[in-house]
Tab-separated table of C-alpha atoms (C1' of nucleotides) in Angstrom:
chain	number	residue	atom	x	y	z
A	124	UNK	CA	0.131	0.025	0.182
A	125	UNK	CA	1.682	3.527	-1.175
A	126	UNK	CA	2.247	5.981	1.799
A	127	UNK	CA	1.117	9.593	0.581
A	128	UNK	CA	1.838	12.738	2.355
A	129	UNK	CA	-0.467	15.819	1.635
A	130	UNK	CA	1.388	19.208	2.234
A	131	UNK	CA	-1.442	21.911	2.363
A	132	UNK	CA	-2.012	25.293	5.106
A	133	UNK	CA	-5.655	25.058	4.269
A	134	UNK	CA	-6.872	22.888	7.095
A	135	UNK	CA	-10.049	22.261	5.068
A	136	UNK	CA	-9.052	21.248	2.076
A	137	UNK	CA	-6.054	19.135	3.669
A	138	UNK	CA	-8.863	16.972	5.590
A	139	UNK	CA	-10.797	16.501	2.592
A	140	UNK	CA	-7.866	14.926	0.662
A	141	UNK	CA	-6.866	13.048	3.340
A	142	UNK	CA	-10.323	11.548	3.705
A	143	UNK	CA	-10.866	11.134	0.049
A	144	UNK	CA	-7.327	9.279	-0.613
A	145	UNK	CA	-7.860	7.251	2.464
A	146	UNK	CA	-11.448	5.884	0.862
A	147	UNK	CA	-9.444	5.357	-2.283
A	148	UNK	CA	-7.555	2.916	-0.319
A	149	UNK	CA	-4.195	4.811	-0.039
A	150	UNK	CA	-2.149	5.533	3.420
A	151	UNK	CA	-2.306	9.146	3.857
A	152	UNK	CA	-0.809	11.537	6.201
A	153	UNK	CA	-0.442	15.386	6.258
A	154	UNK	CA	1.479	18.057	6.985
A	155	UNK	CA	0.827	21.939	7.181
A	156	UNK	CA	3.998	23.413	5.621
A	157	UNK	CA	7.491	22.866	4.316
A	158	UNK	CA	8.917	22.254	7.376
A	159	UNK	CA	6.551	19.675	8.517
A	160	UNK	CA	6.710	18.091	5.396
A	161	UNK	CA	10.788	17.585	5.783
A	162	UNK	CA	9.903	16.277	9.091
A	163	UNK	CA	7.210	13.681	8.379
A	164	UNK	CA	9.737	12.588	5.527
A	165	UNK	CA	12.657	12.148	7.921
A	166	UNK	CA	10.685	9.634	9.930
A	167	UNK	CA	8.080	7.712	7.785
A	168	UNK	CA	8.816	5.974	4.154
A	169	UNK	CA	6.917	8.125	1.707
A	170	UNK	CA	6.084	7.299	-1.695
A	171	UNK	CA	4.448	10.470	-2.934
A	172	UNK	CA	4.002	13.821	-1.880
A	173	UNK	CA	1.209	16.041	-2.939
A	174	UNK	CA	2.319	19.597	-2.333
A	175	UNK	CA	0.640	22.615	-2.153
A	176	UNK	CA	2.877	25.504	-3.866
A	177	UNK	CA	1.541	28.381	-1.858
A	178	UNK	CA	2.098	28.354	1.866
A	179	UNK	CA	3.335	30.488	4.965
A	180	UNK	CA	7.118	29.978	5.793
A	181	UNK	CA	8.690	27.220	3.306
A	182	UNK	CA	6.242	27.127	0.337
A	183	UNK	CA	6.294	24.149	-2.306
A	184	UNK	CA	8.506	25.909	-4.337
A	185	UNK	CA	11.318	26.014	-1.909
A	186	UNK	CA	10.320	22.927	-0.403
A	187	UNK	CA	10.028	20.788	-3.816
A	188	UNK	CA	14.256	20.833	-4.567
A	189	UNK	CA	14.941	19.917	-1.210
A	190	UNK	CA	12.340	16.753	-0.858
A	191	UNK	CA	13.682	16.034	-4.313
A	192	UNK	CA	17.238	15.941	-3.016
A	193	UNK	CA	17.039	14.134	0.241
A	194	UNK	CA	14.453	11.633	-0.719
A	195	UNK	CA	14.700	10.941	-4.337
A	196	UNK	CA	12.422	8.003	-4.924
A	197	UNK	CA	9.625	10.133	-3.470
A	198	UNK	CA	7.174	11.113	-6.253
A	199	UNK	CA	5.918	14.860	-6.007
A	200	UNK	CA	2.804	16.322	-7.364
A	201	UNK	CA	2.475	19.820	-7.458
A	202	UNK	CA	-0.469	21.843	-6.360
A	203	UNK	CA	-1.548	25.539	-7.393
A	204	UNK	CA	-4.349	27.450	-7.375
A	205	UNK	CA	-2.622	30.155	-9.635
A	206	UNK	CA	-1.021	28.141	-12.192
A	207	UNK	CA	0.585	29.525	-15.342
A	208	UNK	CA	3.140	27.975	-17.414
A	209	UNK	CA	6.002	29.493	-16.387
A	210	UNK	CA	5.252	28.021	-12.683
A	211	UNK	CA	4.413	24.385	-14.461
A	212	UNK	CA	7.434	24.505	-16.125
A	213	UNK	CA	9.684	25.828	-13.032
A	214	UNK	CA	8.236	23.521	-10.782
A	215	UNK	CA	8.642	20.291	-13.024
A	216	UNK	CA	12.714	21.577	-13.620
A	217	UNK	CA	12.927	21.383	-9.762
A	218	UNK	CA	11.817	17.754	-9.965
A	219	UNK	CA	8.034	17.896	-9.733
A	220	UNK	CA	6.703	14.616	-11.300
A	221	UNK	CA	3.501	16.148	-12.177
A	222	UNK	CA	1.731	19.383	-11.478
A	223	UNK	CA	-2.414	20.169	-11.000
A	224	UNK	CA	-4.607	22.937	-10.605
A	225	UNK	CA	-6.747	23.739	-7.872
A	226	UNK	CA	-9.660	23.330	-7.666
A	227	UNK	CA	-9.151	19.861	-9.334
A	228	UNK	CA	-11.753	16.918	-9.416
A	229	UNK	CA	-11.093	13.817	-7.123
A	230	UNK	CA	-11.034	11.644	-9.819
A	231	UNK	CA	-8.819	13.883	-11.408
A	232	UNK	CA	-6.025	13.759	-8.441
A	233	UNK	CA	-6.520	10.141	-7.840
A	234	UNK	CA	-5.577	9.047	-11.474
A	235	UNK	CA	-2.204	11.621	-11.058
A	236	UNK	CA	-1.336	10.275	-8.235
A	237	UNK	CA	-1.855	6.454	-9.732
A	238	UNK	CA	0.340	7.575	-12.725
A	239	UNK	CA	2.909	8.704	-10.605
A	240	UNK	CA	3.373	5.815	-8.664
A	241	UNK	CA	3.144	3.759	-11.558
A	242	UNK	CA	5.999	5.039	-12.746
A	243	UNK	CA	8.067	4.623	-9.441
A	244	UNK	CA	7.031	1.183	-9.728
A	245	UNK	CA	8.433	1.041	-13.160
A	246	UNK	CA	11.456	2.683	-12.362
A	247	UNK	CA	12.326	0.533	-9.330
A	248	UNK	CA	11.891	-2.694	-12.170
A	249	UNK	CA	14.013	-1.097	-14.602
A	250	UNK	CA	17.099	-0.394	-12.248
A	251	UNK	CA	16.632	-4.028	-11.041
A	252	UNK	CA	16.204	-5.428	-14.568
A	253	UNK	CA	19.487	-3.091	-15.731
A	254	UNK	CA	21.662	-4.676	-13.107
A	255	UNK	CA	23.112	-6.972	-16.273
A	256	UNK	CA	26.432	-7.293	-14.493
A	257	UNK	CA	25.648	-8.102	-11.125
A	258	UNK	CA	23.157	-11.351	-12.996
A	259	UNK	CA	25.805	-12.053	-14.842
A	260	UNK	CA	28.150	-12.388	-11.784
A	261	UNK	CA	26.219	-14.591	-10.411
A	262	UNK	CA	25.645	-16.859	-12.807
A	263	UNK	CA	28.878	-18.686	-12.375
A	264	UNK	CA	29.420	-20.837	-9.388
A	265	UNK	CA	32.889	-19.712	-8.504
A	266	UNK	CA	31.989	-16.177	-7.987
A	267	UNK	CA	28.992	-17.232	-5.866
A	268	UNK	CA	31.227	-18.969	-3.376
A	269	UNK	CA	33.798	-16.020	-3.289
A	270	UNK	CA	30.971	-13.945	-2.283
A	271	UNK	CA	29.676	-16.118	0.439
A	272	UNK	CA	33.215	-17.005	1.509
A	273	UNK	CA	33.700	-13.303	2.440
A	274	UNK	CA	30.252	-12.663	3.554
A	275	UNK	CA	31.186	-15.397	6.086
A	276	UNK	CA	34.831	-15.090	6.990
A	277	UNK	CA	35.176	-10.990	6.449
A	278	UNK	CA	38.013	-9.550	4.324
A	279	UNK	CA	40.458	-12.368	2.312
A	280	UNK	CA	43.770	-12.204	0.761
A	281	UNK	CA	43.812	-13.324	-2.761
A	282	UNK	CA	46.174	-16.789	-1.892
A	283	UNK	CA	43.450	-17.123	1.016
A	284	UNK	CA	40.602	-17.464	-1.202
A	285	UNK	CA	41.863	-19.835	-3.692
A	286	UNK	CA	43.029	-21.959	-0.687
A	287	UNK	CA	39.425	-22.248	0.841
A	288	UNK	CA	37.794	-22.818	-2.293
A	289	UNK	CA	40.414	-25.354	-2.982
A	290	UNK	CA	41.150	-24.203	-6.729
A	291	UNK	CA	44.806	-24.892	-7.471
A	292	UNK	CA	45.081	-22.723	-10.595
A	293	UNK	CA	45.754	-19.057	-9.209
A	294	UNK	CA	45.200	-17.770	-12.684
A	295	UNK	CA	41.332	-18.792	-12.354
A	296	UNK	CA	40.239	-17.221	-9.004
A	297	UNK	CA	42.427	-13.887	-10.733
A	298	UNK	CA	40.273	-13.702	-13.756
A	299	UNK	CA	36.630	-14.346	-11.231
A	300	UNK	CA	37.969	-11.559	-8.968
A	301	UNK	CA	38.245	-9.494	-11.546
A	302	UNK	CA	35.185	-9.989	-12.899
A	303	UNK	CA	33.883	-9.520	-9.643
A	304	UNK	CA	35.618	-6.509	-8.923
A	305	UNK	CA	34.511	-4.787	-12.808
A	306	UNK	CA	30.880	-5.606	-11.382
A	307	UNK	CA	31.184	-3.218	-8.264
A	308	UNK	CA	30.370	-6.514	-5.973
A	309	UNK	CA	33.951	-6.648	-4.601
A	310	UNK	CA	36.815	-4.143	-3.871
A	311	UNK	CA	40.172	-4.070	-2.322
A	312	UNK	CA	41.371	-2.455	1.223
A	313	UNK	CA	44.710	-0.936	1.784
A	314	UNK	CA	46.676	-4.125	2.218
A	315	UNK	CA	45.011	-5.625	-1.182
A	316	UNK	CA	42.499	-7.831	0.842
A	317	UNK	CA	39.055	-8.369	-1.042
A	318	UNK	CA	35.745	-6.857	0.599
A	319	UNK	CA	31.783	-6.893	-0.504
A	320	UNK	CA	31.117	-3.922	-1.552
A	321	UNK	CA	27.675	-1.958	0.272
A	322	UNK	CA	25.616	-3.402	-3.156
A	323	UNK	CA	27.184	-6.833	-3.166
A	324	UNK	CA	26.314	-6.976	1.084
A	325	UNK	CA	22.456	-6.044	-0.095
A	326	UNK	CA	22.780	-8.989	-2.270
A	327	UNK	CA	24.000	-11.418	-0.719
A	328	UNK	CA	21.981	-11.282	2.306
A	329	UNK	CA	18.956	-10.657	0.274
A	330	UNK	CA	19.724	-14.192	-1.704
A	331	UNK	CA	20.321	-15.975	1.574
A	332	UNK	CA	16.815	-14.894	2.833
A	333	UNK	CA	15.550	-16.742	-0.036
A	334	UNK	CA	16.493	-20.202	1.465
A	335	UNK	CA	15.090	-19.236	4.988
A	336	UNK	CA	11.575	-18.548	3.517
B	145	UNK	CA	18.649	-13.901	16.709
B	146	UNK	CA	18.225	-17.597	16.913
B	147	UNK	CA	14.601	-19.030	18.357
B	148	UNK	CA	14.841	-21.878	20.477
B	149	UNK	CA	12.361	-24.024	21.755
B	150	UNK	CA	13.120	-25.806	25.389
B	151	UNK	CA	10.676	-29.078	25.566
B	152	UNK	CA	10.898	-30.629	29.045
B	153	UNK	CA	8.511	-31.619	31.260
B	154	UNK	CA	10.444	-31.122	34.236
B	155	UNK	CA	9.846	-27.442	35.090
B	156	UNK	CA	12.196	-25.895	37.188
B	157	UNK	CA	14.937	-27.753	34.588
B	158	UNK	CA	13.030	-26.052	31.829
B	159	UNK	CA	12.993	-22.531	33.394
B	160	UNK	CA	16.559	-22.833	34.444
B	161	UNK	CA	17.212	-23.759	30.769
B	162	UNK	CA	15.550	-21.000	29.146
B	163	UNK	CA	16.582	-18.288	31.873
B	164	UNK	CA	20.446	-19.154	31.175
B	165	UNK	CA	19.873	-19.414	26.902
B	166	UNK	CA	18.345	-16.153	27.265
B	167	UNK	CA	21.133	-14.789	29.004
B	168	UNK	CA	23.491	-16.185	26.695
B	169	UNK	CA	21.747	-13.733	23.868
B	170	UNK	CA	19.015	-16.840	22.719
B	171	UNK	CA	15.268	-16.050	21.772
B	172	UNK	CA	13.717	-18.868	23.979
B	173	UNK	CA	10.139	-20.348	24.286
B	174	UNK	CA	9.260	-23.695	26.226
B	175	UNK	CA	6.940	-26.694	25.754
B	176	UNK	CA	6.097	-29.023	28.586
B	177	UNK	CA	5.519	-32.050	26.412
B	178	UNK	CA	5.471	-33.605	22.827
B	179	UNK	CA	1.980	-31.991	21.993
B	180	UNK	CA	3.034	-28.296	23.481
B	181	UNK	CA	6.491	-28.347	21.260
B	182	UNK	CA	4.016	-29.235	18.022
B	183	UNK	CA	1.940	-26.471	19.176
B	184	UNK	CA	4.505	-24.209	19.306
B	185	UNK	CA	6.418	-25.084	15.975
B	186	UNK	CA	3.006	-24.700	14.405
B	187	UNK	CA	2.494	-20.832	14.956
B	188	UNK	CA	6.389	-20.067	15.493
B	189	UNK	CA	9.408	-19.957	13.619
B	190	UNK	CA	11.740	-22.041	15.838
B	191	UNK	CA	15.179	-22.556	14.817
B	192	UNK	CA	16.522	-25.022	17.130
B	193	UNK	CA	14.764	-27.364	19.834
B	194	UNK	CA	15.935	-28.958	22.766
B	195	UNK	CA	14.011	-32.029	23.322
B	196	UNK	CA	13.806	-34.135	26.687
B	197	UNK	CA	13.769	-37.934	25.949
B	198	UNK	CA	11.747	-39.082	28.451
B	199	UNK	CA	7.832	-37.263	29.168
B	200	UNK	CA	4.600	-38.228	30.053
B	201	UNK	CA	2.176	-38.271	27.111
B	202	UNK	CA	4.166	-37.935	23.252
B	203	UNK	CA	7.813	-38.512	24.797
B	204	UNK	CA	11.343	-36.892	22.860
B	205	UNK	CA	11.760	-39.979	20.825
B	206	UNK	CA	8.231	-40.180	19.247
B	207	UNK	CA	8.269	-36.415	18.960
B	208	UNK	CA	11.464	-36.411	17.300
B	209	UNK	CA	10.440	-37.511	13.940
B	210	UNK	CA	6.884	-35.718	13.691
B	211	UNK	CA	8.986	-32.662	14.067
B	212	UNK	CA	12.025	-33.555	11.483
B	213	UNK	CA	8.908	-34.264	9.267
B	214	UNK	CA	7.089	-31.097	9.798
B	215	UNK	CA	9.473	-28.406	10.069
B	216	UNK	CA	12.990	-30.136	8.395
B	217	UNK	CA	15.167	-26.965	8.648
B	218	UNK	CA	14.731	-26.628	12.561
B	219	UNK	CA	17.517	-28.187	14.347
B	220	UNK	CA	17.244	-30.654	17.532
B	221	UNK	CA	19.448	-31.663	19.945
B	222	UNK	CA	18.184	-34.282	22.148
B	223	UNK	CA	18.488	-34.424	25.813
B	224	UNK	CA	18.510	-37.420	27.888
B	225	UNK	CA	19.097	-38.728	31.455
B	226	UNK	CA	19.626	-42.345	30.976
B	227	UNK	CA	21.817	-42.369	27.654
B	228	UNK	CA	23.071	-45.518	25.960
B	229	UNK	CA	24.883	-46.098	22.332
B	230	UNK	CA	21.687	-47.218	21.427
B	231	UNK	CA	19.152	-44.691	22.554
B	232	UNK	CA	22.080	-42.129	20.902
B	233	UNK	CA	22.197	-43.785	17.530
B	234	UNK	CA	18.386	-44.361	17.789
B	235	UNK	CA	18.301	-40.790	18.411
B	236	UNK	CA	20.636	-39.570	15.315
B	237	UNK	CA	19.257	-41.734	12.842
B	238	UNK	CA	15.353	-40.551	13.702
B	239	UNK	CA	17.155	-36.870	12.636
B	240	UNK	CA	18.555	-35.617	15.723
B	241	UNK	CA	21.710	-33.371	14.730
B	242	UNK	CA	22.981	-33.854	18.652
B	243	UNK	CA	22.554	-35.634	21.850
B	244	UNK	CA	23.214	-34.354	25.023
B	245	UNK	CA	23.524	-36.319	28.644
B	246	UNK	CA	21.753	-34.715	31.641
B	247	UNK	CA	23.193	-33.277	33.988
B	248	UNK	CA	25.011	-31.589	31.811
B	249	UNK	CA	27.104	-28.288	32.063
B	250	UNK	CA	25.916	-24.927	30.746
B	251	UNK	CA	28.611	-24.100	28.725
B	252	UNK	CA	28.340	-27.521	27.198
B	253	UNK	CA	24.775	-26.951	25.845
B	254	UNK	CA	25.327	-23.738	24.747
B	255	UNK	CA	28.557	-24.973	22.755
B	256	UNK	CA	26.109	-27.833	21.387
B	257	UNK	CA	23.494	-25.125	20.112
B	258	UNK	CA	26.167	-23.125	18.373
B	259	UNK	CA	27.763	-25.755	16.520
B	260	UNK	CA	23.979	-26.902	15.381
B	261	UNK	CA	23.004	-23.321	14.417
B	262	UNK	CA	26.047	-22.948	12.279
B	263	UNK	CA	25.724	-26.362	10.570
B	264	UNK	CA	21.993	-24.583	9.696
B	265	UNK	CA	23.457	-21.546	8.416
B	266	UNK	CA	26.246	-23.359	6.229
B	267	UNK	CA	23.150	-25.520	5.042
B	268	UNK	CA	21.271	-22.572	4.009
B	269	UNK	CA	24.321	-21.445	2.351
B	270	UNK	CA	25.003	-24.187	0.504
B	271	UNK	CA	21.040	-24.582	-0.717
B	272	UNK	CA	21.698	-21.659	-2.336
B	273	UNK	CA	25.138	-21.796	-3.725
B	274	UNK	CA	23.373	-24.844	-5.475
B	275	UNK	CA	20.526	-22.951	-7.652
B	276	UNK	CA	22.998	-23.028	-10.244
B	277	UNK	CA	19.783	-23.386	-12.813
B	278	UNK	CA	18.162	-20.362	-11.548
B	279	UNK	CA	21.149	-18.001	-11.212
B	280	UNK	CA	21.971	-18.763	-14.927
B	281	UNK	CA	18.676	-18.354	-15.936
B	282	UNK	CA	18.699	-15.056	-14.316
B	283	UNK	CA	22.039	-14.060	-16.600
B	284	UNK	CA	19.804	-13.521	-19.460
B	285	UNK	CA	17.686	-9.826	-19.501
B	286	UNK	CA	15.408	-11.394	-22.037
B	287	UNK	CA	14.570	-13.569	-18.946
B	288	UNK	CA	14.442	-11.386	-16.321
B	289	UNK	CA	12.016	-9.450	-18.335
B	290	UNK	CA	9.875	-12.514	-19.110
B	291	UNK	CA	9.449	-12.552	-15.209
B	292	UNK	CA	8.788	-9.137	-14.284
B	293	UNK	CA	6.336	-9.069	-17.208
B	294	UNK	CA	4.454	-11.701	-15.106
B	295	UNK	CA	4.597	-10.691	-12.065
B	296	UNK	CA	3.764	-7.291	-12.709
B	297	UNK	CA	0.673	-8.183	-15.249
B	298	UNK	CA	-0.420	-11.856	-14.376
B	299	UNK	CA	-0.384	-15.085	-16.073
B	300	UNK	CA	0.327	-14.176	-20.038
B	301	UNK	CA	-0.004	-16.475	-23.551
B	302	UNK	CA	2.705	-16.850	-26.121
B	303	UNK	CA	1.832	-14.849	-28.101
B	304	UNK	CA	1.191	-11.874	-25.448
B	305	UNK	CA	5.039	-12.427	-24.067
B	306	UNK	CA	6.533	-11.542	-27.586
B	307	UNK	CA	4.155	-8.737	-28.106
B	308	UNK	CA	4.830	-6.667	-24.827
B	309	UNK	CA	8.570	-7.372	-24.813
B	310	UNK	CA	8.760	-6.326	-28.398
B	311	UNK	CA	10.566	-8.962	-29.933
B	312	UNK	CA	9.272	-10.066	-33.519
B	313	UNK	CA	11.058	-13.695	-33.143
B	314	UNK	CA	8.792	-15.648	-31.727
B	315	UNK	CA	11.378	-19.010	-31.725
B	316	UNK	CA	13.908	-16.815	-29.414
B	317	UNK	CA	11.219	-16.118	-27.224
B	318	UNK	CA	10.328	-19.802	-26.943
B	319	UNK	CA	13.559	-20.898	-26.563
B	320	UNK	CA	14.008	-18.650	-23.507
B	321	UNK	CA	10.700	-19.800	-22.445
B	322	UNK	CA	11.790	-23.148	-22.449
B	323	UNK	CA	14.924	-22.382	-20.503
B	324	UNK	CA	12.851	-20.860	-17.952
B	325	UNK	CA	10.236	-24.254	-17.485
B	326	UNK	CA	13.288	-26.155	-17.330
B	327	UNK	CA	14.729	-24.217	-14.380
B	328	UNK	CA	11.146	-24.539	-12.352
B	329	UNK	CA	11.160	-21.054	-12.644
B	330	UNK	CA	7.857	-20.671	-15.205
B	331	UNK	CA	4.950	-23.271	-15.624
B	332	UNK	CA	1.846	-23.128	-17.912
B	333	UNK	CA	-1.665	-23.839	-16.671
B	334	UNK	CA	-4.660	-25.517	-18.765
B	335	UNK	CA	-4.856	-22.731	-21.487
B	336	UNK	CA	-0.934	-22.979	-22.344
B	337	UNK	CA	-0.854	-19.368	-20.181
B	338	UNK	CA	2.455	-18.873	-18.531
B	339	UNK	CA	2.929	-18.369	-14.603
B	340	UNK	CA	5.411	-17.970	-12.252
B	341	UNK	CA	6.093	-21.336	-9.969
B	342	UNK	CA	6.245	-20.816	-6.228
B	343	UNK	CA	10.299	-20.682	-6.535
B	344	UNK	CA	9.915	-17.864	-8.947
B	345	UNK	CA	7.760	-15.702	-7.262
B	346	UNK	CA	9.819	-15.432	-4.101
B	347	UNK	CA	13.102	-14.895	-5.884
B	348	UNK	CA	11.344	-12.019	-7.879
B	349	UNK	CA	9.418	-10.433	-4.648
B	350	UNK	CA	13.353	-10.843	-2.978
B	351	UNK	CA	15.150	-9.313	-6.146
B	352	UNK	CA	12.349	-6.606	-6.031
B	353	UNK	CA	13.265	-5.703	-2.448
B	354	UNK	CA	16.982	-4.680	-3.593
B	355	UNK	CA	15.696	-2.041	-5.158
B	356	UNK	CA	13.621	-1.067	-2.150
B	357	UNK	CA	16.249	-0.497	-0.106
C	285	DC	C1'	70.386	-8.621	-2.506
C	286	DT	C1'	68.483	-12.850	-4.135
C	287	DA	C1'	65.122	-16.297	-4.400
C	288	DG	C1'	60.522	-17.870	-3.977
C	289	DG	C1'	55.883	-16.632	-3.217
C	290	DT	C1'	52.194	-13.626	-4.437
C	291	DT	C1'	49.494	-11.230	-7.272
C	292	DG	C1'	48.335	-9.994	-11.913
C	293	DA	C1'	47.752	-9.402	-17.127
C	294	DG	C1'	46.870	-10.597	-21.544
C	295	DA	C1'	46.004	-14.566	-25.394
C	296	DA	C1'	44.775	-18.314	-27.349
C	297	DG	C1'	41.738	-22.211	-26.982
C	298	DT	C1'	37.680	-24.658	-25.109
C	299	DT	C1'	33.092	-24.748	-23.704
C	300	DT	C1'	28.782	-22.783	-22.904
C	301	DT	C1'	24.961	-20.176	-24.547
C	302	DC	C1'	22.450	-17.242	-27.579
C	303	DT	C1'	20.392	-15.998	-32.052
C	304	DT	C1'	18.574	-17.878	-36.361
C	305	DC	C1'	16.781	-20.686	-39.921
C	306	DA	C1'	13.823	-24.635	-41.407
C	307	DC	C1'	10.653	-26.775	-40.434
C	308	DA	C1'	6.442	-29.062	-37.680
C	309	DA	C1'	2.627	-29.959	-34.337
C	310	DA	C1'	-1.733	-27.610	-32.619
C	311	DA	C1'	-5.175	-24.257	-32.228
C	312	DA	C1'	-8.101	-21.372	-33.952
C	313	DT	C1'	-10.597	-19.174	-37.621
C	314	DA	C1'	-13.252	-18.799	-42.211
D	165	DT	C1'	-12.808	-29.205	-44.377
D	166	DA	C1'	-8.858	-26.209	-45.670
D	167	DT	C1'	-6.153	-22.413	-43.957
D	168	DT	C1'	-4.472	-18.924	-41.243
D	169	DT	C1'	-2.158	-18.535	-36.737
D	170	DT	C1'	-0.143	-19.741	-32.697
D	171	DT	C1'	3.450	-22.698	-30.501
D	172	DG	C1'	7.195	-25.346	-30.423
D	173	DT	C1'	11.498	-28.383	-31.913
D	174	DG	C1'	16.225	-29.198	-33.735
D	175	DA	C1'	20.484	-28.320	-36.066
D	176	DA	C1'	23.571	-24.878	-37.456
D	177	DG	C1'	26.272	-20.345	-36.600
D	178	DA	C1'	27.270	-16.725	-33.911
D	179	DA	C1'	28.754	-14.696	-29.681
D	180	DA	C1'	29.664	-14.890	-24.730
D	181	DA	C1'	32.137	-16.969	-21.015
D	182	DC	C1'	34.998	-19.995	-19.006
D	183	DT	C1'	39.822	-22.273	-18.646
D	184	DT	C1'	45.023	-22.777	-19.352
D	185	DC	C1'	49.151	-21.014	-20.802
D	186	DT	C1'	52.910	-17.519	-20.342
D	187	DC	C1'	54.640	-14.108	-18.622
D	188	DA	C1'	55.487	-9.957	-16.004
D	189	DA	C1'	55.086	-7.160	-11.516
D	190	DC	C1'	55.586	-7.182	-6.862
D	191	DC	C1'	56.277	-8.186	-2.268
D	192	DT	C1'	58.565	-10.842	1.532
D	193	DA	C1'	61.845	-13.676	3.938
D	194	DG	C1'	66.790	-15.288	4.017
DNA sequence: CTAGGTTGAGAAGTTTTCTTCACAAAAATA
DNA sequence: TATTTTTGTGAAGAAAACTTCTCAACCTAG
């Protein structure tokens, strides 16, 4: 279930939107201005922000780039009663994913939300589908063994890896370590010991959870 | 944190073991006999069972094979005050992972637990390392796209898959679908529509979580 | 400093994987 | 029923991946 943050200083409109979106099946929370929005985002995983452009304190146009910078995965739909081509273009260039004019119809905002959430899902799938190097790496059994050896026993030096995996031909180990480095799954520290990259750590933990499920 | 179930009708000993294991950092729960143990296992993910062999009602030797059958991933350490070679061999043959004689020292039981849990972790890693077909499947981009298309849009017929992935050459699609079927990631229903196997569903969900983290 | 061990690189040979082609079988439609 | 469309098979060719070999650079120990 997608989590949506409604940011608007008009308390009545805000509550109206929250109620309607909740009825439409979304998990909704609210903030009255930019500062509150950033606070909410800091503690809650938000999928999409409905952001009013005119608010006292930090307004929508000022808040937008800050949210985009700190929470790039969150989709942002800018709402405004005073829309011009210039303000629309400015908002989109600052990172808004959509732009909607008040007063709007309910199904209009719901459709915009659904479209933006769909785009977010698509982007997440694309990112994973594009991890070609990583998938090609994991196709090879020796390389899987190397990753798990390092996960289980910590960083390893070249000949330790070869010995523990019982591979006599060091050049075979060298080839596979090179492939792992080029795929950004392994890196070397000051002593040339091999360790997992953050990405590899994530992947190995995830794959481990398949066996446990 | 490993979850341990202590099964013993001697209430004082049971509480003693629970307390000591909790202090050693384990998450512990208890049962007084075989029936209670099976009930607990039905509602809680247990990593390891400490199972007394002599209990009223369903005793340890009767409970052991039932646990092993229903919860094969759970490690079982059999405890007994009346140990003979025969009883030890019988317990191990029925699936116990270790066998320990009462009265035992605390560090003795903790060491046995640690050893068994380490073996469980090693077995989980081995299972995953051996999923060669699956990993080789995921190395190919077209096959990843097929899996995600079906995850996102539900079961698909042959030409629908080709059309949605914009692949003109149907024999290319056919080849990759065949590889996915042979790796037990895809199966066909009565109308020949392709759907994910339970295993594939698990894997795709897991890989999806990498992008979201 | 020298010799041996460790680590790494590049080329050639071998194996595996993928794509394409020709054809066939099954299902759907007119 | 005949024709068209959909789905599937196997072989050959092409591309990618892996293994082996030779050599080199660097590090360590005596």
